[in-house]
Structure formats: C-alpha cells, structure tokens
Amino acid sequence: MTATTSGTSRAVTADDLAALRAEVRAFLREEIDDSAFVPDVDSWMTGFDPDFSRRLGERGWVGMTIPTEHGGHGRTPVERFVVTEELLAHGAPVAAHWIADRQMAPGILANGTDDQKQRYLPGIASGTAFFAIGMSEPDAGSDLAAVRTRAVDNGDTWTITGTKVWTTGAHLAHAMVLLARTDGRPDDRQQGLSQLVVDLPHPDIEIRPIRSIDGQAHFNEVIFHDAVVDKSALLGERGRGWAQVMGELAFERSGPERYLSTMPLLRAWARDLRENGSTPEQRTTLGTLTAQAWALRGMSLQVADELSAGRNPEVLAAMVKDLGSTFEGDLVTAVRNASGIVARREGGTPLERLLAQSVLHTPAFTLRGGTNEILRGIVARGLGIR
C-alpha cells in the first residue's frame, strides 16, 4: 500500500498497520484496566475527556495526517483509520478532539492561511485544541444551503449575526468553523457563502445547551449577537464556503464512526454469549451483524484510500454514512430482540447499561451529518439518476 502525506509518497505495509493496531489495542486495554475510562457507545459524540485526548496527542494519535511542519505527524489517512477504528470499537472518550481532528484540520490545511495553520494545527495535533462546527440553523432542517447567519464586512473586521443549532461541543470548544452568508441573499442558496474561524468563548456569542433524552447536553444553540471578529477569521476564499464545506463533509460522513458508534454494545453482547452460552438464533444474529459491519468497514476503508490519493469521494462517503448510520440503529434493535436483555441506565450490568445508552442515542444516528434522505439524493445525483 502506498499513500500520500504532505506532498510526499511513502509506503505503508500491512505489517506496519498490524503493528500500529496492536500498539493501540494494548494502550486501550491498559487504560480500561486502570479504570481511566469505561467503554461507552457513541463515545465520539458524548465522551468528552480532555486528559484522554491529551494522552492520545502525546502518542501521536491525534492530528496524524497533519504534516510535521504544522505540528502534526505526517501519517496517512489509512493509518489514522486504524487508530480511530480501535478507539471507537473500544468505546474510548474521544469527543473532545474528534471534530477538530476529523474535519477541521483537513479544512484548515486545504483552505487556511499560513497564520491560521500555525495558530490552530499544532494544538489540534497535541489533542488540546477543540473545535465545533457552525452549519445547521433553526427552521432549515437538513437544508444546509438555507443559511441566514450573516457576516458583514467592515473592512478590518466581520460582524456576525444569526443562530446555529445542534452544535456539538460548542460549550467546550476553543473555536468554531462557521458557515455564514457574506454576500447576496438567502434566496441565492449556495452562492455568497463563506467560512470563518471564530475563537471561543466570545462576549457576543451566546451558547445555550440543548438537553437530549438521556439528560446530557452535548448539543447547543449558538447565537451571534452582532459578534465582531477580526478580518483574518475568513477561512479560504470569500464566496467559496459551499464548495469548501462539501469537501470537508467527505471526512465527516465517511469515517468509521458512521458504523461503529454502537460497536461496544455488539462486543459486550458477543462476550456475554461466549461466557454464558448462546442459542443458534443468537449466533446467527451475531454473525449477520458482524458481516454487515465488515462490509461497511471495507467501504469506509476505500474512502480512506481515496483521500490518501488526494481525491474527493463525496458519493462514496454519502453511501457510507447512509448505510452505516442505518446499521447502527439496526444493531441496537437486533441485540435487544435477540438477547432478551432489559436496558438499565443505572444498577444494571455493563451490557444492560450499554443497551440503555444505545436505545437513547439511536434517534440521532440517521440525522446528524445530513439526514439519510439528503444523502440518498447526493448519491443519486452522483450516479446520474434523475
């Protein structure tokens, strides 16, 4: 396997990947044995642990694909895939650095100024700089182009007015990459949109928590009360925000988190069956789910290969997200029906707790990162289906 990193080509062999995987697994087993974390489902969304992110950064497992000249580790998307796959399968608390590492680092690398790269990328690579994404807006549903948040050019500054919603981790983030309208009107749709990097907290940016059904508040409503930021906050080219966001969404929609959010539940159930015995029907269910996960893994790994080659696999990424997020919910239903386990948030076994978490988180799987209906439209257009 040959992959491209920071403009150079270097060979990454199957043995290299196997050694990396073994190293990550050993680290995670040690962390769990030391009670550094308890495996959770959906840990990339809700498992916010800055100390754990920092420990990963110290090992070079955050910002892996950021070039060394920008504080990163100059490794390939496939190597990053191996690390993230193990973190997710073990239910590790990676939410603090996840968004920054997954798509903000590639976005800043592709579109940022030298000053922006120097300012943000080293912190991302060390696992100490956390980002939020300001895309979705109230009353817009899944229509990302219906952006009403506006950034007005004052010459040396921008004044931002508007509201973003479902903004994961905004209350804990050090910065947000914002999609705003800098030109034209909302009727112009994809035209006149730009991205800005806004540092947080900010005196004129109000962050209101949104509590989900499990009582957690990792989502937020973010209100910009004529917030003034420096002119240097513009990310990339004015008016090219839509194209830039579409490039970043390939990273957001295609990763292993799109089918591994509930993998800790499947692993716990498999362990329970091994220890306590199983019926033929349960083994069939376990085998079917494992085969589905393996197929999705192959698709997601192909996206990593495409990214390594410098291509933009937008259609394949949408397919991975659509099929993967559907699988995550189907897994919960299948385990619940086949196991006969009663989900318990408190006082139950680890398996019962994981099932309870999974049930509560399932409604969000096919919504975040673009609804499945929107993704199917992207796939259809990409395949020339009208």
Coordinates of C-alpha atoms in Angstrom, one line a residue:
M1 CA 0.0 0.0 0.0
T2 CA 1.3 3.4 -1.0
A3 CA -0.1 6.6 0.5
T4 CA 0.5 10.3 0.1
T5 CA 1.3 12.5 3.0
S6 CA 2.2 16.2 2.9
G7 CA 3.1 16.0 -0.8
T8 CA 5.4 13.0 -0.5
S9 CA 4.8 9.4 -1.1
R10 CA 5.8 6.7 1.4
A11 CA 5.0 3.0 1.7
V12 CA 2.7 1.8 4.4
T13 CA 2.7 -2.0 4.6
A14 CA 0.2 -4.4 6.1
D15 CA 2.7 -5.3 8.7
D16 CA 3.0 -1.6 9.6
L17 CA -0.7 -1.3 10.1
A18 CA -0.9 -4.5 12.1
A19 CA 1.8 -3.2 14.4
L20 CA 0.1 0.1 14.9
R21 CA -3.2 -1.7 15.6
A22 CA -1.6 -3.9 18.2
E23 CA 0.0 -0.8 19.9
V24 CA -3.3 1.0 20.1
R25 CA -5.1 -2.1 21.4
A26 CA -2.5 -2.6 24.1
F27 CA -2.8 1.0 25.2
L28 CA -6.6 0.9 25.3
R29 CA -6.6 -2.4 27.3
E30 CA -4.3 -0.7 29.8
E31 CA -6.5 2.3 30.0
I32 CA -9.6 0.2 30.7
D33 CA -7.8 -2.0 33.2
D34 CA -6.6 1.2 35.1
S35 CA -10.2 2.5 35.0
A36 CA -9.1 5.5 33.0
F37 CA -12.4 5.2 31.1
V38 CA -15.4 3.0 30.9
P39 CA -16.4 1.9 27.4
D40 CA -19.5 3.8 26.1
V41 CA -21.5 3.8 22.9
D42 CA -21.4 6.9 20.8
S43 CA -18.3 7.9 22.6
W44 CA -17.1 10.2 19.7
M45 CA -20.2 12.4 20.4
T46 CA -20.5 12.3 24.2
G47 CA -17.3 11.1 25.6
F48 CA -15.6 14.4 26.4
D49 CA -12.3 13.8 28.2
P50 CA -9.6 16.4 27.6
D51 CA -7.0 14.4 29.6
F52 CA -7.6 11.3 27.4
S53 CA -7.3 13.4 24.2
R54 CA -4.1 14.9 25.5
R55 CA -2.7 11.4 26.2
L56 CA -3.5 10.4 22.6
G57 CA -1.8 13.5 21.4
E58 CA 1.3 12.6 23.3
R59 CA 1.4 9.3 21.5
G60 CA 0.9 10.9 18.1
W61 CA -2.6 9.6 17.6
V62 CA -4.3 12.9 17.1
G63 CA -3.5 15.0 14.0
M64 CA -1.9 12.0 12.4
T65 CA -2.4 13.3 8.9
I66 CA -1.3 16.9 9.6
P67 CA 2.2 17.5 8.1
T68 CA 5.1 17.6 10.5
E69 CA 5.8 21.2 9.5
H70 CA 2.5 22.2 11.1
G71 CA 3.0 20.2 14.3
G72 CA 1.4 17.0 13.1
H73 CA 2.7 13.5 12.4
G74 CA 2.8 13.2 8.6
R75 CA 1.0 9.9 8.5
T76 CA -1.6 8.6 6.1
P77 CA -5.4 8.5 6.3
V78 CA -5.2 4.7 6.3
E79 CA -3.0 4.8 9.4
R80 CA -5.4 7.3 11.0
F81 CA -8.3 4.9 10.1
V82 CA -6.6 2.1 12.0
V83 CA -6.3 4.2 15.2
T84 CA -9.8 5.7 15.1
E85 CA -11.3 2.3 14.4
E86 CA -9.8 0.9 17.5
L87 CA -10.7 3.9 19.6
L88 CA -14.4 3.6 18.5
A89 CA -14.6 -0.1 18.9
H90 CA -13.3 0.2 22.5
G91 CA -15.8 3.0 23.3
A92 CA -13.0 5.4 24.2
P93 CA -13.9 9.0 25.2
V94 CA -12.6 10.9 22.1
A95 CA -15.3 13.6 21.7
A96 CA -13.0 16.5 22.9
H97 CA -10.7 16.3 19.9
W98 CA -12.9 14.5 17.4
I99 CA -14.3 17.3 15.3
A100 CA -11.0 19.2 15.2
D101 CA -9.1 16.1 14.1
R102 CA -11.6 14.7 11.7
Q103 CA -12.5 17.6 9.5
M104 CA -11.3 21.0 10.8
A105 CA -7.6 20.0 10.4
P106 CA -8.1 19.0 6.8
G107 CA -10.2 22.1 6.2
I108 CA -7.6 24.4 7.6
L109 CA -4.9 22.6 5.7
A110 CA -6.7 22.9 2.4
N111 CA -8.0 26.5 2.8
G112 CA -6.3 28.2 5.7
T113 CA -3.7 31.0 5.6
D114 CA -0.2 30.3 6.9
D115 CA -1.2 32.2 10.1
Q116 CA -4.3 30.1 10.6
K117 CA -2.3 26.9 10.1
Q118 CA 0.3 28.0 12.6
R119 CA -2.3 29.1 15.1
Y120 CA -4.6 26.1 15.1
L121 CA -2.9 23.0 13.7
P122 CA -0.3 22.3 16.4
G123 CA -3.0 22.4 19.1
I124 CA -5.2 20.0 17.2
A125 CA -2.3 17.6 16.8
S126 CA -1.5 17.7 20.5
G127 CA -5.1 16.9 21.4
T128 CA -5.5 20.2 23.3
A129 CA -7.5 22.4 20.8
F130 CA -11.2 21.6 20.4
F131 CA -13.5 22.7 17.6
A132 CA -17.2 23.0 16.9
I133 CA -19.0 23.2 13.5
G134 CA -21.4 26.0 12.9
M135 CA -23.6 24.7 10.0
S136 CA -27.2 23.8 10.9
E137 CA -29.7 26.6 11.5
P138 CA -33.2 26.8 13.1
D139 CA -36.1 26.2 10.7
A140 CA -33.8 24.9 8.0
G141 CA -34.0 21.2 8.7
S142 CA -31.5 19.4 6.6
D143 CA -31.3 22.2 4.0
L144 CA -27.7 23.3 4.7
A145 CA -27.9 25.9 1.9
A146 CA -30.7 27.8 3.7
V147 CA -28.1 29.8 5.6
R148 CA -29.4 33.1 7.2
T149 CA -26.5 33.8 9.5
R150 CA -24.7 36.7 8.1
A151 CA -21.2 38.1 8.3
V152 CA -20.9 41.7 7.3
D153 CA -17.5 43.0 6.0
N154 CA -16.5 46.1 8.0
G155 CA -13.1 46.4 6.4
D156 CA -10.9 45.3 9.2
T157 CA -13.5 43.1 10.9
W158 CA -16.6 41.0 10.4
T159 CA -19.8 41.4 12.3
I160 CA -21.7 38.1 12.6
T161 CA -25.5 37.9 13.3
G162 CA -27.6 34.8 13.4
T163 CA -28.1 31.5 15.1
K164 CA -26.7 28.0 14.7
V165 CA -28.2 24.9 16.3
W166 CA -27.3 21.3 17.1
T167 CA -23.8 22.5 17.5
T168 CA -21.9 19.7 19.2
G169 CA -19.5 20.7 21.9
A170 CA -19.7 24.4 21.3
H171 CA -19.8 25.0 25.1
L172 CA -16.4 23.3 25.4
A173 CA -14.7 24.3 22.1
H174 CA -11.9 26.7 21.7
A175 CA -13.0 27.7 18.2
M176 CA -15.8 27.2 15.7
V177 CA -15.7 27.0 11.9
L178 CA -18.8 28.9 10.8
L179 CA -20.7 28.9 7.5
A180 CA -22.2 32.3 7.0
R181 CA -23.6 34.4 4.2
T182 CA -21.1 37.2 3.3
D183 CA -22.8 38.2 0.1
G184 CA -26.2 38.1 -1.5
R185 CA -29.5 37.0 0.0
P186 CA -30.8 33.7 1.4
D187 CA -32.5 33.1 -1.9
D188 CA -29.1 32.9 -3.5
R189 CA -28.7 29.5 -1.8
Q190 CA -25.2 28.1 -2.3
Q191 CA -23.8 31.4 -3.6
G192 CA -22.3 34.1 -1.4
L193 CA -21.4 31.7 1.5
S194 CA -18.1 31.8 3.3
Q195 CA -16.4 30.1 6.2
L196 CA -14.9 31.9 9.2
V197 CA -12.9 30.6 12.1
V198 CA -14.3 32.1 15.3
D199 CA -12.5 31.8 18.6
L200 CA -14.5 30.9 21.7
P201 CA -15.6 32.0 24.1
H202 CA -16.7 35.4 22.8
P203 CA -18.5 38.1 24.7
D204 CA -21.2 38.5 22.0
I205 CA -21.7 34.8 21.3
E206 CA -24.3 33.1 23.5
I207 CA -24.2 29.3 23.8
R208 CA -27.3 27.6 25.2
P209 CA -27.3 23.9 25.9
I210 CA -29.8 21.6 24.4
R211 CA -30.6 18.5 26.6
S212 CA -31.2 15.2 24.8
I213 CA -33.4 12.5 26.1
D214 CA -30.7 11.0 28.3
G215 CA -30.2 14.3 30.1
Q216 CA -26.8 15.1 28.5
A217 CA -26.1 18.4 26.9
H218 CA -23.6 18.0 24.2
F219 CA -25.7 19.8 21.6
N220 CA -26.1 23.6 21.7
E221 CA -27.8 26.6 20.2
V222 CA -25.3 29.3 19.4
I223 CA -26.5 32.8 19.0
F224 CA -24.3 35.6 17.4
H225 CA -25.3 38.9 18.8
D226 CA -23.5 41.2 16.3
A227 CA -20.3 39.4 17.3
V228 CA -17.2 41.2 15.9
V229 CA -14.2 39.1 14.8
D230 CA -11.0 40.1 13.0
K231 CA -10.9 40.1 9.2
S232 CA -8.3 37.3 9.4
A233 CA -11.1 35.0 10.6
L234 CA -12.1 34.3 6.9
L235 CA -11.2 30.7 6.0
G236 CA -10.3 30.2 2.4
E237 CA -11.8 32.3 -0.3
R238 CA -14.8 34.6 0.2
G239 CA -17.9 33.1 -1.5
R240 CA -16.5 29.6 -1.8
G241 CA -17.8 28.4 1.5
W242 CA -20.2 25.9 0.0
A243 CA -17.5 24.2 -2.0
Q244 CA -15.2 24.1 1.0
V245 CA -17.9 22.6 3.2
M246 CA -18.7 19.9 0.7
G247 CA -15.0 18.9 0.7
E248 CA -15.0 18.7 4.5
L249 CA -18.2 16.6 4.6
A250 CA -16.4 13.8 2.9
F251 CA -14.3 13.5 6.1
E252 CA -17.3 13.8 8.3
R253 CA -19.6 11.3 6.6
S254 CA -17.2 8.5 5.7
G255 CA -15.2 7.7 8.8
P256 CA -15.6 4.5 11.0
E257 CA -17.7 6.5 13.5
R258 CA -20.6 6.1 10.9
Y259 CA -21.0 2.4 11.7
L260 CA -19.0 1.8 14.9
S261 CA -21.0 4.1 17.4
T262 CA -22.8 1.0 18.8
M263 CA -19.9 -1.5 18.3
P264 CA -19.1 -1.5 22.1
L265 CA -22.6 -2.9 22.6
L266 CA -22.0 -5.7 20.0
R267 CA -18.7 -6.5 21.5
A268 CA -20.2 -6.7 25.0
W269 CA -23.0 -9.0 23.8
A270 CA -20.6 -11.3 22.0
R271 CA -18.6 -11.5 25.2
D272 CA -21.7 -12.3 27.2
L273 CA -22.7 -15.1 24.7
R274 CA -19.2 -16.6 24.9
E275 CA -19.2 -16.6 28.7
N276 CA -22.9 -17.7 29.3
G277 CA -23.8 -19.7 26.2
S278 CA -25.9 -18.9 23.2
T279 CA -28.7 -20.3 21.0
P280 CA -28.4 -21.0 17.3
E281 CA -30.6 -17.9 16.6
Q282 CA -28.4 -15.7 18.7
R283 CA -25.3 -16.9 16.9
T284 CA -27.0 -16.2 13.5
T285 CA -27.8 -12.7 14.6
L286 CA -24.3 -12.1 15.9
G287 CA -22.8 -13.4 12.6
T288 CA -25.1 -11.3 10.5
L289 CA -24.3 -8.1 12.3
T290 CA -20.6 -8.9 12.2
A291 CA -20.7 -9.5 8.4
Q292 CA -22.6 -6.2 7.9
A293 CA -20.0 -4.3 10.0
W294 CA -17.2 -5.9 8.0
A295 CA -18.8 -4.9 4.7
L296 CA -19.2 -1.3 5.9
R297 CA -15.6 -1.3 7.1
G298 CA -14.5 -2.2 3.6
M299 CA -16.4 0.8 2.1
S300 CA -15.1 3.2 4.7
L301 CA -11.5 2.0 4.2
Q302 CA -11.9 2.6 0.5
V303 CA -12.8 6.2 1.3
A304 CA -9.6 6.5 3.3
D305 CA -7.7 5.1 0.3
E306 CA -9.3 7.7 -1.9
L307 CA -8.4 10.5 0.5
S308 CA -4.8 9.2 0.6
A309 CA -4.7 9.6 -3.1
G310 CA -5.9 13.2 -2.9
R311 CA -9.4 12.5 -4.4
N312 CA -12.8 13.7 -3.0
P313 CA -15.0 10.6 -2.7
E314 CA -18.2 12.6 -2.0
V315 CA -20.7 10.0 -3.3
L316 CA -19.0 7.0 -1.6
A317 CA -18.8 9.0 1.7
A318 CA -22.6 9.7 1.5
M319 CA -23.2 6.0 0.9
V320 CA -21.1 5.0 3.9
K321 CA -22.9 7.5 6.1
D322 CA -26.4 6.4 4.9
L323 CA -25.7 2.6 5.2
G324 CA -23.6 2.9 8.4
S325 CA -26.0 5.1 10.4
T326 CA -28.9 2.7 9.5
F327 CA -26.8 -0.2 10.6
E328 CA -26.0 1.4 13.9
G329 CA -29.7 1.6 14.8
D330 CA -30.5 -1.9 13.3
L331 CA -27.7 -3.3 15.5
V332 CA -29.4 -2.0 18.7
T333 CA -32.8 -3.5 17.7
A334 CA -31.3 -6.8 16.8
V335 CA -29.3 -7.2 20.0
R336 CA -32.3 -6.0 22.1
N337 CA -34.6 -8.6 20.4
A338 CA -32.1 -11.5 20.3
S339 CA -30.7 -11.1 23.8
G340 CA -33.8 -10.6 25.9
I341 CA -31.8 -8.1 28.0
V342 CA -33.6 -5.3 29.9
A343 CA -32.0 -2.0 29.2
R344 CA -31.0 -0.3 32.5
R345 CA -29.3 3.1 32.8
E346 CA -28.5 2.5 36.5
G347 CA -27.8 -0.5 38.6
G348 CA -27.5 -3.0 35.8
T349 CA -24.7 -4.9 34.2
P350 CA -22.3 -3.2 31.8
L351 CA -24.2 -4.9 28.9
E352 CA -27.5 -3.6 30.2
R353 CA -26.1 -0.1 30.6
L354 CA -24.7 -0.1 27.0
L355 CA -28.0 -1.2 25.7
A356 CA -29.8 1.6 27.5
Q357 CA -27.3 4.1 26.1
S358 CA -27.8 2.8 22.6
V359 CA -31.5 2.9 22.7
L360 CA -31.5 6.6 23.8
H361 CA -28.9 7.6 21.2
T362 CA -30.4 5.7 18.2
P363 CA -32.8 8.5 17.1
A364 CA -29.9 10.8 16.2
F365 CA -27.9 8.3 14.1
T366 CA -29.7 9.0 10.8
L367 CA -30.0 12.7 11.4
R368 CA -26.5 14.0 12.3
G369 CA -24.1 14.7 9.4
G370 CA -27.0 15.0 7.0
T371 CA -30.2 13.0 7.0
N372 CA -30.3 9.8 5.1
E373 CA -32.8 11.3 2.7
I374 CA -30.4 14.1 1.8
L375 CA -27.6 11.6 1.4
R376 CA -29.5 9.4 -1.0
G377 CA -30.1 12.5 -3.1
I378 CA -26.4 13.1 -3.2
V379 CA -25.8 9.5 -4.3
A380 CA -28.5 9.6 -6.9
R381 CA -27.1 12.8 -8.4
G382 CA -23.6 11.4 -8.3
L383 CA -24.7 8.3 -10.2
G384 CA -26.6 10.3 -12.8
I385 CA -30.1 9.3 -11.6
R386 CA -32.8 11.8 -12.0

